[in-house]
Amino acid sequence: MKIAEEAGFLTLDVTSPSVDGELVPRQEKLLFDEKEREALVVGIPRERSTARWSDDGQTMRVFSARTFDTYGKEVAVNVTEVWKLINEGQSISVQVNANSVSGENTMQLVYDKQ
């Protein structure tokens, strides 16, 4: 993942697997105006998200509602991400909590500065 800071937003260049397992590059922009944004996947709305900084400016929270088509049935997943700098600014920690009808899933990701 590559992160670039701009005035009022972050640009994230990420690579993630597609449904057939191929790695696909994509770019996301996180704007900090707390307005809901909608992302399109192949022209179909798939994700709504908002991002905001904490009052102390030390953490960023991203709230997302994602939908997936699973065997002809739409499944919703609500995701909360908490981003913060760690290791004296040399790494970013991302705590991810996802909730859906199948339960809750939590993971901790750490990205080192290069």
XYZ file of C-alpha atoms in Angstrom, residues 3 7 14 16 19 25-26 33 56 60 62-63 71 79 83 86 91 100-101 107-108 111-112:
23
model
C -0.214 6.489 0.963
C -4.674 18.936 1.500
C -3.622 -0.681 -2.944
C -6.186 -6.623 -3.623
C -13.143 -12.643 -7.147
C -4.511 -2.430 -8.356
C -6.953 0.287 -7.291
C -15.104 16.244 5.510
C -6.588 15.187 19.148
C -8.252 8.525 11.797
C -13.050 5.243 8.523
C -16.621 3.941 8.592
C -25.269 -16.417 -4.770
C -16.563 -1.916 8.689
C -5.667 4.236 11.752
C 3.126 3.977 15.719
C 4.592 2.488 10.892
C -22.220 -8.854 9.127
C -24.997 -11.416 9.480
C -7.872 -7.851 12.471
C -4.833 -5.715 13.225
C 2.356 -1.149 7.513
C 5.991 -0.026 7.747
